[in-house]
Amino acid sequence: MKIGIIGAGKVGCTLGKYWSQKQNTITGYYDADIKAATWAAAFTGSVVYASMQEVIADSEVVLITVPDGLIGKIWEQVRIYPLQGKYILHCSGSISSKVFAGAQEYGAFVASVHPLYAVSDKETTYQKIKDAAFSVEGQQPAIEVVKNIFKESTNPILTFDTEKKALYHTAAATASNLVVGLLAMAQDMMVECGFEKEDALKAMAPLIVGNVEAVIDKGPASALTGPIERNDLETVEKHLTQLSPQQKDVYKSVSYQVIQVARKKHPERDYSAMKELLEQA
């Protein structure tokens, strides 16, 4: 496929480089920052476009990789050009393909394609995403084109209902950003115990990694251990005495979810006393 990219940031550069290695043609980049577009074009062996009109005219697929708040504004500019038979994509995890309002009137097909991976830089991430899943929603012709773009890749392609886009992104944020928040809170507790910050993370690393691997391999219920799973009221009560009000709120909120997982693992156990302990803390 001939793919033109509007937006020469981390995601645009990463996908441009990755897709160019999978029998796709990156026609080039347009970006308001000409230096960014020039770098991206050199990185992917493509060209720099002076206008959106040019990149659209030269491409079968137009990938919009700008910050979420700009996608609608860029669409308002893109839609004034001939789009008959074009496939318009964006990469937002939280915004659905509905942002491309009126696309059918112009003969275009639209979708969103979002990597379930944290794109941390534009120079090396393309080397690390061969196993990353990509979620796709939108019009079926555009979804099929996305699958075709990935036909030489090993990435799982997950499709889902457009109406569930916000819930999908909430799940992704929970699995990534909220986990980071929990780990930061655990690190702060270890520092309060007297550990250096770096030492605290290194010490917890095997616990963190081992737990995540167990969840992936066996599922949350089978991987669950700890005082809530054991129904150890005394230990949880001690935990609650050590926390600041803010930490306690987080601990309790997550613990309610852990109780639900524990009940699936041990349906014969009564966790009502544990729930009551948390509610009264």
mmCIF file of C-alpha atoms in Angstrom:
data_model
loop_
_atom_site.group_PDB
_atom_site.id
_atom_site.type_symbol
_atom_site.label_atom_id
_atom_site.label_comp_id
_atom_site.label_asym_id
_atom_site.label_seq_id
_atom_site.Cartn_x
_atom_site.Cartn_y
_atom_site.Cartn_z
ATOM 1 C CA MET A 1 0.000 0.000 0.000
ATOM 2 C CA LYS A 2 1.067 3.589 -0.651
ATOM 3 C CA ILE A 3 0.841 5.311 2.713
ATOM 4 C CA GLY A 4 1.209 9.041 3.328
ATOM 5 C CA ILE A 5 1.585 10.345 6.858
ATOM 6 C CA ILE A 6 0.405 13.640 8.330
ATOM 7 C CA GLY A 7 2.330 14.196 11.552
ATOM 8 C CA ALA A 8 6.013 13.367 12.004
ATOM 9 C CA GLY A 9 6.083 12.592 15.723
ATOM 10 C CA LYS A 10 6.891 9.373 17.567
ATOM 11 C CA VAL A 11 3.941 7.327 16.309
ATOM 12 C CA GLY A 12 4.162 8.575 12.727
ATOM 13 C CA CYS A 13 7.874 7.800 12.512
ATOM 14 C CA THR A 14 7.545 4.429 14.238
ATOM 15 C CA LEU A 15 4.728 3.149 12.028
ATOM 16 C CA GLY A 16 6.242 4.645 8.903
ATOM 17 C CA LYS A 17 9.514 2.823 9.494
ATOM 18 C CA TYR A 18 7.854 -0.412 10.602
ATOM 19 C CA TRP A 19 5.365 -0.566 7.740
ATOM 20 C CA SER A 20 8.003 0.344 5.163
ATOM 21 C CA GLN A 21 9.838 -2.854 6.138
ATOM 22 C CA LYS A 22 6.692 -4.941 5.548
ATOM 23 C CA GLN A 23 6.220 -4.452 1.798
ATOM 24 C CA ASN A 24 4.386 -1.144 2.098
ATOM 25 C CA THR A 25 5.429 2.121 0.451
ATOM 26 C CA ILE A 26 5.653 5.230 2.588
ATOM 27 C CA THR A 27 5.112 8.053 0.116
ATOM 28 C CA GLY A 28 6.198 10.718 2.584
ATOM 29 C CA TYR A 29 5.371 13.100 5.401
ATOM 30 C CA TYR A 30 3.652 16.405 5.894
ATOM 31 C CA ASP A 31 4.111 18.278 9.173
ATOM 32 C CA ALA A 32 3.813 21.920 10.156
ATOM 33 C CA ASP A 33 7.319 21.443 11.567
ATOM 34 C CA ILE A 34 9.377 21.079 8.378
ATOM 35 C CA LYS A 35 12.417 19.860 10.341
ATOM 36 C CA ALA A 36 10.393 17.010 11.843
ATOM 37 C CA ALA A 37 9.000 16.046 8.434
ATOM 38 C CA THR A 38 12.497 16.157 6.899
ATOM 39 C CA TRP A 39 13.893 13.886 9.608
ATOM 40 C CA ALA A 40 10.962 11.432 9.254
ATOM 41 C CA ALA A 41 11.325 11.303 5.472
ATOM 42 C CA ALA A 42 15.045 10.571 5.727
ATOM 43 C CA PHE A 43 14.360 7.936 8.396
ATOM 44 C CA THR A 44 11.867 6.103 6.179
ATOM 45 C CA GLY A 45 13.403 6.746 2.768
ATOM 46 C CA SER A 46 10.431 8.837 1.646
ATOM 47 C CA VAL A 47 9.825 12.470 0.703
ATOM 48 C CA VAL A 48 8.812 15.679 2.430
ATOM 49 C CA TYR A 49 5.532 17.210 1.271
ATOM 50 C CA ALA A 50 4.897 20.923 1.284
ATOM 51 C CA SER A 51 1.131 20.514 1.725
ATOM 52 C CA MET A 52 -1.537 18.075 2.856
ATOM 53 C CA GLN A 53 -2.997 18.163 -0.642
ATOM 54 C CA GLU A 54 0.189 16.689 -2.090
ATOM 55 C CA VAL A 55 0.511 13.830 0.392
ATOM 56 C CA ILE A 56 -3.170 12.954 -0.052
ATOM 57 C CA ALA A 57 -2.919 12.972 -3.835
ATOM 58 C CA ASP A 58 0.099 10.638 -3.840
ATOM 59 C CA SER A 59 -1.268 8.120 -1.314
ATOM 60 C CA GLU A 60 -3.882 5.390 -1.146
ATOM 61 C CA VAL A 61 -3.857 5.485 2.653
ATOM 62 C CA VAL A 62 -3.546 8.695 4.686
ATOM 63 C CA LEU A 63 -2.398 8.124 8.247
ATOM 64 C CA ILE A 64 -3.002 11.050 10.615
ATOM 65 C CA THR A 65 -0.615 10.869 13.572
ATOM 66 C CA VAL A 66 -1.092 14.161 15.383
ATOM 67 C CA PRO A 67 -2.039 14.750 19.057
ATOM 68 C CA ASP A 68 -5.597 13.677 19.852
ATOM 69 C CA GLY A 69 -6.832 17.239 20.217
ATOM 70 C CA LEU A 70 -5.760 18.059 16.671
ATOM 71 C CA ILE A 71 -7.260 15.098 14.803
ATOM 72 C CA GLY A 72 -10.620 16.788 14.242
ATOM 73 C CA LYS A 73 -8.958 20.006 13.104
ATOM 74 C CA ILE A 74 -6.716 18.149 10.657
ATOM 75 C CA TRP A 75 -9.753 16.292 9.295
ATOM 76 C CA GLU A 76 -11.479 19.599 8.603
ATOM 77 C CA GLN A 77 -8.510 20.492 6.402
ATOM 78 C CA VAL A 78 -8.128 17.061 4.794
ATOM 79 C CA ARG A 79 -11.794 16.759 3.809
ATOM 80 C CA ILE A 80 -11.643 19.674 1.368
ATOM 81 C CA TYR A 81 -9.404 17.673 -0.995
ATOM 82 C CA PRO A 82 -10.459 14.838 -3.333
ATOM 83 C CA LEU A 83 -10.812 11.706 -1.176
ATOM 84 C CA GLN A 84 -12.693 9.303 -3.436
ATOM 85 C CA GLY A 85 -11.441 5.780 -2.725
ATOM 86 C CA LYS A 86 -8.941 6.939 -0.090
ATOM 87 C CA TYR A 87 -8.495 5.275 3.299
ATOM 88 C CA ILE A 88 -8.134 7.716 6.184
ATOM 89 C CA LEU A 89 -6.716 6.402 9.460
ATOM 90 C CA HIS A 90 -5.699 7.837 12.805
ATOM 91 C CA CYS A 91 -3.843 6.293 15.751
ATOM 92 C CA SER A 92 -5.645 7.647 18.821
ATOM 93 C CA GLY A 93 -6.493 5.143 21.523
ATOM 94 C CA SER A 94 -9.310 7.246 22.971
ATOM 95 C CA ILE A 95 -10.937 8.823 19.896
ATOM 96 C CA SER A 96 -12.953 6.659 17.523
ATOM 97 C CA SER A 97 -13.171 6.779 13.736
ATOM 98 C CA LYS A 98 -16.359 8.841 14.148
ATOM 99 C CA VAL A 99 -14.123 11.905 14.311
ATOM 100 C CA PHE A 100 -13.980 11.627 10.509
ATOM 101 C CA ALA A 101 -17.531 12.915 10.184
ATOM 102 C CA GLY A 102 -19.001 12.890 6.685
ATOM 103 C CA ALA A 103 -16.283 10.672 5.208
ATOM 104 C CA GLN A 104 -18.806 8.628 3.235
ATOM 105 C CA GLU A 105 -20.008 11.758 1.459
ATOM 106 C CA TYR A 106 -16.512 12.185 0.064
ATOM 107 C CA GLY A 107 -16.128 8.542 -0.937
ATOM 108 C CA ALA A 108 -13.486 7.852 1.728
ATOM 109 C CA PHE A 109 -13.260 4.916 4.146
ATOM 110 C CA VAL A 110 -12.119 5.496 7.716
ATOM 111 C CA ALA A 111 -10.759 3.622 10.717
ATOM 112 C CA SER A 112 -8.570 4.018 13.771
ATOM 113 C CA VAL A 113 -5.549 1.775 14.351
ATOM 114 C CA HIS A 114 -3.988 1.877 17.816
ATOM 115 C CA PRO A 115 -0.899 0.024 19.069
ATOM 116 C CA LEU A 116 -1.227 -1.599 22.480
ATOM 117 C CA TYR A 117 2.315 -0.497 23.151
ATOM 118 C CA ALA A 118 3.941 2.576 24.661
ATOM 119 C CA VAL A 119 5.716 4.356 21.802
ATOM 120 C CA SER A 120 8.534 5.982 23.772
ATOM 121 C CA ASP A 121 10.719 7.358 20.981
ATOM 122 C CA LYS A 122 10.725 7.748 17.215
ATOM 123 C CA GLU A 123 14.116 6.222 16.494
ATOM 124 C CA THR A 124 14.044 2.731 18.029
ATOM 125 C CA THR A 125 10.477 1.716 18.901
ATOM 126 C CA TYR A 126 9.885 0.232 15.441
ATOM 127 C CA GLN A 127 12.394 -2.475 16.373
ATOM 128 C CA LYS A 128 10.352 -3.540 19.409
ATOM 129 C CA ILE A 129 6.735 -3.726 18.216
ATOM 130 C CA LYS A 130 6.739 -6.931 16.169
ATOM 131 C CA ASP A 131 4.615 -8.691 18.807
ATOM 132 C CA ALA A 132 2.475 -5.714 19.845
ATOM 133 C CA ALA A 133 -1.264 -6.051 19.286
ATOM 134 C CA PHE A 134 -3.024 -3.355 17.270
ATOM 135 C CA SER A 135 -6.692 -2.554 17.806
ATOM 136 C CA VAL A 136 -8.778 -1.484 14.822
ATOM 137 C CA GLU A 137 -12.294 -0.079 14.550
ATOM 138 C CA GLY A 138 -14.152 1.696 11.789
ATOM 139 C CA GLN A 139 -15.635 0.934 8.390
ATOM 140 C CA GLN A 140 -15.053 -2.588 7.157
ATOM 141 C CA PRO A 141 -13.215 -1.629 3.914
ATOM 142 C CA ALA A 142 -10.732 0.414 5.962
ATOM 143 C CA ILE A 143 -10.336 -2.393 8.491
ATOM 144 C CA GLU A 144 -9.477 -4.787 5.666
ATOM 145 C CA VAL A 145 -6.869 -2.337 4.356
ATOM 146 C CA VAL A 146 -5.271 -2.165 7.804
ATOM 147 C CA LYS A 147 -5.111 -5.956 7.894
ATOM 148 C CA ASN A 148 -3.494 -5.888 4.468
ATOM 149 C CA ILE A 149 -0.875 -3.406 5.681
ATOM 150 C CA PHE A 150 0.018 -5.896 8.423
ATOM 151 C CA LYS A 151 -0.112 -9.001 6.203
ATOM 152 C CA GLU A 152 3.670 -9.477 6.358
ATOM 153 C CA SER A 153 3.746 -8.842 10.126
ATOM 154 C CA THR A 154 3.268 -11.039 13.179
ATOM 155 C CA ASN A 155 1.203 -8.477 15.090
ATOM 156 C CA PRO A 156 -2.202 -9.584 16.392
ATOM 157 C CA ILE A 157 -4.964 -7.385 14.925
ATOM 158 C CA LEU A 158 -7.929 -6.914 17.263
ATOM 159 C CA THR A 159 -11.203 -5.518 15.935
ATOM 160 C CA PHE A 160 -14.042 -4.245 18.088
ATOM 161 C CA ASP A 161 -17.212 -2.162 18.089
ATOM 162 C CA THR A 162 -16.663 1.569 17.551
ATOM 163 C CA GLU A 163 -19.094 2.314 20.392
ATOM 164 C CA LYS A 164 -16.692 0.585 22.820
ATOM 165 C CA LYS A 165 -13.688 2.782 21.974
ATOM 166 C CA ALA A 166 -13.753 4.728 25.253
ATOM 167 C CA LEU A 167 -14.016 1.517 27.291
ATOM 168 C CA TYR A 168 -11.179 -0.030 25.276
ATOM 169 C CA HIS A 169 -8.917 2.928 26.037
ATOM 170 C CA THR A 170 -9.867 2.834 29.709
ATOM 171 C CA ALA A 171 -8.769 -0.806 29.822
ATOM 172 C CA ALA A 172 -5.472 0.032 28.129
ATOM 173 C CA ALA A 173 -4.831 2.938 30.500
ATOM 174 C CA THR A 174 -5.644 0.732 33.494
ATOM 175 C CA ALA A 175 -3.159 -1.907 32.343
ATOM 176 C CA SER A 176 -0.412 0.659 31.740
ATOM 177 C CA ASN A 177 -0.751 4.109 33.311
ATOM 178 C CA LEU A 178 -2.606 3.049 36.459
ATOM 179 C CA VAL A 179 -0.145 0.228 37.054
ATOM 180 C CA VAL A 180 2.657 2.810 36.849
ATOM 181 C CA GLY A 181 0.844 4.830 39.508
ATOM 182 C CA LEU A 182 0.609 1.805 41.805
ATOM 183 C CA LEU A 183 4.285 0.997 41.344
ATOM 184 C CA ALA A 184 5.233 4.604 42.098
ATOM 185 C CA MET A 185 3.213 4.396 45.316
ATOM 186 C CA ALA A 186 4.973 1.153 46.286
ATOM 187 C CA GLN A 187 8.343 2.784 45.566
ATOM 188 C CA ASP A 188 7.458 5.716 47.828
ATOM 189 C CA MET A 189 6.613 3.286 50.635
ATOM 190 C CA MET A 190 9.971 1.540 50.218
ATOM 191 C CA VAL A 191 11.760 4.900 50.345
ATOM 192 C CA GLU A 192 9.912 5.670 53.566
ATOM 193 C CA CYS A 193 11.335 2.403 54.915
ATOM 194 C CA GLY A 194 14.834 3.744 54.240
ATOM 195 C CA PHE A 195 15.633 2.368 50.768
ATOM 196 C CA GLU A 196 17.096 4.508 48.011
ATOM 197 C CA LYS A 197 14.638 4.996 45.121
ATOM 198 C CA GLU A 198 16.739 3.074 42.603
ATOM 199 C CA ASP A 199 17.419 0.264 45.064
ATOM 200 C CA ALA A 200 13.716 -0.014 45.841
ATOM 201 C CA LEU A 201 12.796 -0.566 42.192
ATOM 202 C CA LYS A 202 15.606 -3.068 41.670
ATOM 203 C CA ALA A 203 14.537 -4.983 44.763
ATOM 204 C CA MET A 204 10.911 -5.149 43.631
ATOM 205 C CA ALA A 205 11.696 -5.896 39.983
ATOM 206 C CA PRO A 206 11.566 -9.726 40.239
ATOM 207 C CA LEU A 207 8.276 -9.458 42.145
ATOM 208 C CA ILE A 208 6.774 -7.091 39.574
ATOM 209 C CA VAL A 209 7.963 -8.959 36.494
ATOM 210 C CA GLY A 210 7.169 -12.393 37.921
ATOM 211 C CA ASN A 211 3.657 -11.342 38.830
ATOM 212 C CA VAL A 212 2.937 -9.849 35.406
ATOM 213 C CA GLU A 213 4.297 -12.961 33.682
ATOM 214 C CA ALA A 214 2.107 -15.165 35.875
ATOM 215 C CA VAL A 215 -0.993 -13.134 35.033
ATOM 216 C CA ILE A 216 -0.212 -13.384 31.314
ATOM 217 C CA ASP A 217 0.556 -17.111 31.476
ATOM 218 C CA LYS A 218 -2.195 -18.255 33.834
ATOM 219 C CA GLY A 219 -4.739 -15.461 34.130
ATOM 220 C CA PRO A 220 -5.439 -13.126 37.093
ATOM 221 C CA ALA A 221 -7.196 -15.641 39.321
ATOM 222 C CA SER A 222 -4.541 -18.357 39.073
ATOM 223 C CA ALA A 223 -1.738 -15.814 39.522
ATOM 224 C CA LEU A 224 -3.227 -14.162 42.608
ATOM 225 C CA THR A 225 -1.396 -14.550 45.935
ATOM 226 C CA GLY A 226 -1.134 -12.480 49.094
ATOM 227 C CA PRO A 227 -3.097 -11.648 52.245
ATOM 228 C CA ILE A 228 -6.421 -10.862 50.575
ATOM 229 C CA GLU A 229 -6.345 -14.119 48.610
ATOM 230 C CA ARG A 230 -5.544 -15.955 51.886
ATOM 231 C CA ASN A 231 -8.311 -14.064 53.686
ATOM 232 C CA ASP A 232 -5.692 -12.830 56.165
ATOM 233 C CA LEU A 233 -7.582 -10.092 57.999
ATOM 234 C CA GLU A 234 -4.822 -9.413 60.518
ATOM 235 C CA THR A 235 -2.211 -8.607 57.862
ATOM 236 C CA VAL A 236 -4.530 -6.395 55.818
ATOM 237 C CA GLU A 237 -5.472 -4.525 58.992
ATOM 238 C CA LYS A 238 -1.758 -3.861 59.645
ATOM 239 C CA HIS A 239 -1.352 -2.603 56.079
ATOM 240 C CA LEU A 240 -4.166 -0.132 56.526
ATOM 241 C CA THR A 241 -2.511 1.396 59.620
ATOM 242 C CA GLN A 242 0.631 2.248 57.650
ATOM 243 C CA LEU A 243 -0.935 4.304 54.887
ATOM 244 C CA SER A 244 -1.607 7.982 54.365
ATOM 245 C CA PRO A 245 -5.245 8.876 53.662
ATOM 246 C CA GLN A 246 -4.543 9.076 49.909
ATOM 247 C CA GLN A 247 -2.617 5.798 49.881
ATOM 248 C CA LYS A 248 -5.383 4.154 51.887
ATOM 249 C CA ASP A 249 -7.995 5.207 49.320
ATOM 250 C CA VAL A 250 -5.931 3.624 46.538
ATOM 251 C CA TYR A 251 -5.217 0.479 48.563
ATOM 252 C CA LYS A 252 -8.897 0.004 49.378
ATOM 253 C CA SER A 253 -10.107 0.619 45.823
ATOM 254 C CA VAL A 254 -7.705 -1.909 44.335
ATOM 255 C CA SER A 255 -8.346 -4.381 47.170
ATOM 256 C CA TYR A 256 -12.065 -4.487 46.363
ATOM 257 C CA GLN A 257 -11.130 -5.647 42.865
ATOM 258 C CA VAL A 258 -8.677 -8.175 44.300
ATOM 259 C CA ILE A 259 -11.517 -9.618 46.400
ATOM 260 C CA GLN A 260 -13.497 -10.206 43.215
ATOM 261 C CA VAL A 261 -10.558 -12.075 41.704
ATOM 262 C CA ALA A 262 -10.056 -14.055 44.929
ATOM 263 C CA ARG A 263 -13.709 -15.127 44.907
ATOM 264 C CA LYS A 264 -13.222 -16.560 41.421
ATOM 265 C CA LYS A 265 -10.178 -18.487 42.614
ATOM 266 C CA HIS A 266 -11.810 -19.675 45.855
ATOM 267 C CA PRO A 267 -15.599 -19.715 45.438
ATOM 268 C CA GLU A 268 -15.855 -21.722 48.640
ATOM 269 C CA ARG A 269 -14.333 -18.940 50.769
ATOM 270 C CA ASP A 270 -16.317 -16.175 52.437
ATOM 271 C CA TYR A 271 -14.619 -12.814 51.896
ATOM 272 C CA SER A 272 -17.384 -10.744 53.482
ATOM 273 C CA ALA A 273 -15.297 -9.986 56.598
ATOM 274 C CA MET A 274 -12.440 -8.766 54.411
ATOM 275 C CA LYS A 275 -14.796 -6.486 52.521
ATOM 276 C CA GLU A 276 -16.205 -5.153 55.791
ATOM 277 C CA LEU A 277 -12.690 -4.475 57.126
ATOM 278 C CA LEU A 278 -11.901 -2.366 54.072
ATOM 279 C CA GLU A 279 -15.194 -0.489 54.255
ATOM 280 C CA GLN A 280 -14.641 0.432 57.897
ATOM 281 C CA ALA A 281 -11.004 1.495 57.521
#
